């Protein structure tokens, strides 16, 4: 008598069930933790190209020293937070009218500051909870009394990290823009042929590590200037590396250092600090970097 398929299916199903029971009795059952699981992925915070408030920390460049008058800060001409229409500062381009700038920007930079002063400035900045913090520092660290007195790269990094870590700990969503240190050797080459510039540099003792004996073309003077240039490049490499560790930090890519500035970009009073035109270029470079949707 032929055996139906249904009749065969019953014992086969029984054997399969018995095998399953036997298997489960000899092994420890574990929940399937991978079933339906979505692989974890670290989400990179989105960069806001239109921050509504900002604080600026740094040195005399951000204070626009000697941009308007001799031996004076001129914050209204600052590349970062100024209201001068000729400069068209970062704040003007991001925030607009002077009243908004006055309410939503804080220029906490200090003339003469070095990177060692940046952590204290950062602490002042976080008290205002800005959506953007700009950092431009390092020129005074290279412009020491002599080459031996320049801030070491290790110390430069330590102070920079302390400042940026403080900002990130206190303001996890605040963006940070980090400018490169300007090309100081180019500054020397722009002014060294001017009798007036050399006289001012000497009388005012401006950046002696680089500008002392500005007309001296001896091997020793050339070597000294090369050492300052190398230190500036090392500072910039440090700024880039430390900033790269934070997804909400943007380095300018060396744009300020690489900018082909001329004598018109330098103060008429000291041939060292940026003029209004120089401040305007700094603002334009920063705005381009900060408002870029992707990098």
Coordinates of C-alpha atoms in Angstrom, one line a residue:
X1 CA 0.0 0.0 0.0
X2 CA 1.5 3.3 -1.0
X3 CA 2.5 5.6 1.9
X4 CA 1.1 9.1 1.6
X5 CA 3.4 12.2 1.8
X6 CA 1.5 13.3 4.9
X7 CA 2.3 10.0 6.6
X8 CA 6.0 10.4 5.9
X9 CA 6.0 14.0 7.0
X10 CA 4.8 13.2 10.5
X11 CA 7.8 11.0 11.6
X12 CA 10.3 13.4 9.8
X13 CA 8.8 16.3 11.8
X14 CA 9.1 14.3 15.0
X15 CA 12.7 13.5 14.3
X16 CA 13.5 17.1 13.6
X17 CA 11.8 18.2 16.8
X18 CA 13.7 15.6 18.8
X19 CA 17.0 16.8 17.3
X20 CA 16.2 20.3 18.3
X21 CA 15.3 19.3 21.8
X22 CA 18.5 17.3 22.1
X23 CA 20.6 20.2 20.8
X24 CA 19.1 22.6 23.3
X25 CA 19.6 20.3 26.2
X26 CA 23.3 20.0 25.6
X27 CA 24.1 23.7 25.0
X28 CA 23.4 26.8 27.1
X29 CA 20.9 29.0 25.3
X30 CA 22.0 32.6 24.8
X31 CA 19.8 35.4 23.5
X32 CA 20.6 36.5 20.0
X33 CA 22.1 39.9 20.6
X34 CA 22.9 40.5 16.9
X35 CA 19.4 39.9 15.6
X36 CA 18.0 43.2 14.3
X37 CA 20.9 45.1 15.8
X38 CA 22.1 48.3 14.0
X39 CA 25.9 48.8 14.0
X40 CA 26.8 51.7 16.2
X41 CA 28.2 54.7 14.4
X42 CA 29.7 57.8 16.0
X43 CA 27.7 60.8 14.7
X44 CA 29.9 63.8 13.8
X45 CA 28.3 67.1 15.0
X46 CA 27.1 69.3 12.2
X47 CA 29.0 72.5 11.6
X48 CA 26.8 75.6 11.8
X49 CA 27.8 78.1 9.1
X50 CA 25.7 80.9 10.7
X51 CA 26.6 81.1 14.4
X52 CA 24.6 83.8 16.1
X53 CA 27.2 84.9 18.7
X54 CA 31.0 84.8 19.0
X55 CA 33.9 85.5 21.3
X56 CA 37.4 86.3 20.1
X57 CA 40.6 85.4 22.0
X58 CA 44.1 86.1 21.1
X59 CA 46.6 89.0 21.0
X60 CA 47.1 92.5 19.6
X61 CA 46.2 91.4 16.1
X62 CA 42.6 90.7 17.2
X63 CA 42.6 93.9 19.2
X64 CA 43.6 95.8 16.0
X65 CA 46.5 97.4 17.7
X66 CA 48.0 100.3 15.7
X67 CA 45.3 100.0 13.1
X68 CA 43.8 103.4 13.8
X69 CA 46.2 105.4 15.9
X70 CA 49.7 105.1 17.4
X71 CA 50.2 102.7 20.3
X72 CA 46.4 102.1 20.8
X73 CA 44.0 99.2 20.4
X74 CA 41.3 99.8 17.9
X75 CA 38.7 97.1 18.5
X76 CA 36.2 98.7 16.1
X77 CA 38.6 97.7 13.3
X78 CA 39.2 94.2 14.6
X79 CA 38.9 91.4 11.9
X80 CA 36.9 89.4 14.4
X81 CA 34.4 91.7 16.2
X82 CA 34.8 95.1 14.7
X83 CA 32.1 97.4 13.5
X84 CA 34.2 99.4 11.0
X85 CA 32.5 99.2 7.6
X86 CA 35.9 99.4 5.9
X87 CA 37.1 96.2 7.6
X88 CA 33.8 94.3 7.3
X89 CA 34.7 92.1 10.2
X90 CA 33.7 88.5 10.7
X91 CA 31.0 89.7 13.2
X92 CA 29.6 92.2 10.6
X93 CA 29.3 89.4 8.0
X94 CA 27.8 86.9 10.4
X95 CA 25.6 89.1 12.6
X96 CA 25.0 92.3 10.7
X97 CA 24.2 95.5 12.5
X98 CA 26.3 97.2 15.2
X99 CA 23.6 96.7 17.9
X100 CA 23.6 93.0 17.4
X101 CA 27.4 92.9 17.4
X102 CA 27.5 94.8 20.7
X103 CA 25.0 92.3 22.3
X104 CA 26.4 89.1 20.9
X105 CA 30.2 89.4 20.5
X106 CA 33.0 89.6 23.0
X107 CA 36.6 90.6 22.1
X108 CA 38.6 89.1 24.9
X109 CA 42.0 89.3 23.2
X110 CA 44.8 91.2 24.9
X111 CA 47.6 93.1 23.3
X112 CA 50.9 91.4 24.2
X113 CA 49.3 88.1 25.0
X114 CA 51.1 84.8 24.4
X115 CA 49.6 81.3 24.2
X116 CA 50.1 81.1 28.0
X117 CA 47.3 83.7 28.4
X118 CA 44.8 81.8 26.2
X119 CA 43.4 79.4 28.9
X120 CA 42.3 82.4 31.0
X121 CA 40.8 84.1 28.0
X122 CA 39.0 80.9 27.1
X123 CA 37.5 80.8 30.6
X124 CA 36.2 84.4 30.1
X125 CA 34.8 83.3 26.8
X126 CA 32.8 80.4 28.1
X127 CA 31.1 82.6 30.6
X128 CA 29.2 84.2 27.7
X129 CA 28.3 80.9 26.0
X130 CA 29.1 82.0 22.5
X131 CA 28.2 79.8 19.5
X132 CA 31.7 80.5 18.0
X133 CA 35.1 81.2 19.5
X134 CA 37.9 82.5 17.3
X135 CA 41.6 81.9 18.2
X136 CA 44.5 83.8 16.7
X137 CA 47.7 83.4 18.8
X138 CA 51.4 82.7 18.4
X139 CA 53.1 85.8 17.0
X140 CA 54.3 87.0 20.4
X141 CA 55.5 83.5 21.3
X142 CA 57.9 83.7 18.3
X143 CA 58.6 87.4 18.8
X144 CA 60.6 87.0 21.9
X145 CA 63.7 88.9 23.0
X146 CA 65.9 86.4 21.3
X147 CA 65.6 82.9 19.7
X148 CA 66.3 81.1 23.0
X149 CA 63.4 82.8 24.6
X150 CA 60.7 81.8 22.1
X151 CA 57.9 79.6 23.6
X152 CA 58.8 75.9 23.1
X153 CA 56.5 73.9 20.9
X154 CA 55.7 71.6 23.8
X155 CA 54.6 74.5 26.0
X156 CA 52.7 76.0 23.1
X157 CA 50.8 72.8 22.6
X158 CA 50.1 72.4 26.4
X159 CA 48.6 75.9 26.7
X160 CA 46.6 75.5 23.5
X161 CA 45.1 72.2 24.6
X162 CA 44.2 73.6 28.0
X163 CA 42.2 76.4 26.3
X164 CA 40.5 74.2 23.8
X165 CA 39.7 71.5 26.3
X166 CA 38.1 74.1 28.6
X167 CA 35.9 75.4 25.8
X168 CA 34.8 71.9 24.8
X169 CA 34.1 70.8 28.4
X170 CA 32.0 73.8 29.2
X171 CA 30.5 74.4 25.8
X172 CA 30.1 71.0 24.0
X173 CA 28.3 72.5 21.0
X174 CA 30.4 75.7 20.5
X175 CA 32.4 75.9 17.3
X176 CA 36.1 77.0 17.3
X177 CA 37.9 78.7 14.5
X178 CA 41.7 78.6 14.7
X179 CA 43.8 80.9 12.6
X180 CA 47.3 80.1 11.6
X181 CA 50.1 82.4 12.8
X182 CA 51.1 85.0 10.1
X183 CA 54.3 84.6 8.1
X184 CA 56.6 86.8 10.2
X185 CA 59.6 86.2 7.9
X186 CA 57.6 87.7 5.0
X187 CA 56.8 90.7 7.2
X188 CA 60.6 91.2 7.6
X189 CA 61.1 90.9 3.9
X190 CA 58.4 93.4 3.2
X191 CA 59.8 96.1 5.5
X192 CA 63.5 95.4 5.6
X193 CA 64.2 97.7 2.6
X194 CA 62.5 100.6 4.3
X195 CA 64.7 102.9 6.3
X196 CA 61.7 104.1 8.3
X197 CA 60.5 100.5 9.0
X198 CA 63.9 99.5 10.2
X199 CA 64.2 102.5 12.5
X200 CA 60.7 101.9 14.0
X201 CA 61.4 98.3 14.6
X202 CA 64.7 99.1 16.4
X203 CA 63.4 102.1 18.4
X204 CA 60.2 100.3 19.5
X205 CA 62.0 97.0 20.0
X206 CA 59.5 95.2 17.9
X207 CA 59.9 91.4 17.6
X208 CA 63.6 91.4 18.3
X209 CA 64.1 87.7 17.7
X210 CA 63.3 88.4 14.0
X211 CA 63.6 92.1 13.4
X212 CA 66.7 93.1 15.4
X213 CA 69.3 94.2 12.9
X214 CA 66.8 94.1 10.1
X215 CA 69.3 95.2 7.5
X216 CA 71.9 92.7 8.6
X217 CA 72.4 90.0 6.0
X218 CA 75.2 88.1 7.7
X219 CA 75.0 84.3 8.1
X220 CA 74.3 84.6 11.8
X221 CA 71.3 87.0 11.2
X222 CA 70.0 84.8 8.4
X223 CA 70.2 81.8 10.6
X224 CA 68.4 83.6 13.5
X225 CA 65.5 84.6 11.2
X226 CA 65.3 81.1 9.8
X227 CA 65.0 79.8 13.4
X228 CA 62.0 82.1 14.0
X229 CA 60.4 81.1 10.8
X230 CA 60.8 77.4 11.7
X231 CA 59.2 78.0 15.1
X232 CA 56.2 79.7 13.5
X233 CA 55.8 76.8 11.1
X234 CA 55.9 74.4 14.1
X235 CA 53.3 76.4 15.9
X236 CA 51.0 76.2 12.9
X237 CA 51.5 72.4 12.7
X238 CA 50.5 72.2 16.3
X239 CA 47.4 74.4 15.8
X240 CA 46.4 72.2 12.9
X241 CA 47.0 68.9 14.8
X242 CA 45.2 69.9 18.0
X243 CA 42.2 71.4 16.2
X244 CA 41.9 68.3 14.0
X245 CA 41.1 66.2 17.1
X246 CA 37.8 68.1 17.6
X247 CA 35.0 67.8 15.0
X248 CA 33.7 71.3 15.9
X249 CA 37.1 73.0 15.4
X250 CA 38.2 74.4 12.1
X251 CA 41.8 75.3 11.3
X252 CA 42.2 77.9 8.6
X253 CA 44.3 75.4 6.6
X254 CA 47.3 77.8 6.8
X255 CA 45.5 80.5 4.9
X256 CA 46.7 83.4 7.1
X257 CA 50.3 82.2 7.0
X258 CA 50.1 81.7 3.2
X259 CA 48.4 85.0 2.4
X260 CA 50.5 87.2 0.1
X261 CA 50.3 90.4 2.1
X262 CA 52.1 93.6 1.2
X263 CA 53.1 96.8 2.8
X264 CA 49.5 98.2 2.4
X265 CA 48.4 95.5 4.8
X266 CA 50.7 96.7 7.6
X267 CA 50.2 99.5 10.0
X268 CA 51.6 102.9 9.0
X269 CA 52.8 103.4 12.6
X270 CA 54.8 100.2 13.2
X271 CA 55.0 98.2 9.9
X272 CA 54.2 95.1 12.0
X273 CA 50.5 94.9 12.9
X274 CA 47.8 94.7 10.3
X275 CA 46.4 97.9 8.9
X276 CA 42.6 98.3 8.3
X277 CA 43.2 96.7 5.0
X278 CA 45.1 93.8 6.6
X279 CA 42.3 93.4 9.1
X280 CA 39.8 93.2 6.3
X281 CA 41.8 90.4 4.7
X282 CA 41.9 88.4 7.9
X283 CA 38.1 88.8 8.2
X284 CA 37.6 87.6 4.6
X285 CA 39.8 84.5 5.2
X286 CA 38.0 83.6 8.4
X287 CA 34.5 84.1 6.9
X288 CA 35.3 81.9 4.0
X289 CA 36.5 79.1 6.2
X290 CA 33.7 79.4 8.8
X291 CA 30.8 79.5 6.3
X292 CA 32.1 76.7 4.1
X293 CA 29.4 74.0 4.3
X294 CA 31.9 71.1 4.1
X295 CA 35.7 70.8 4.3

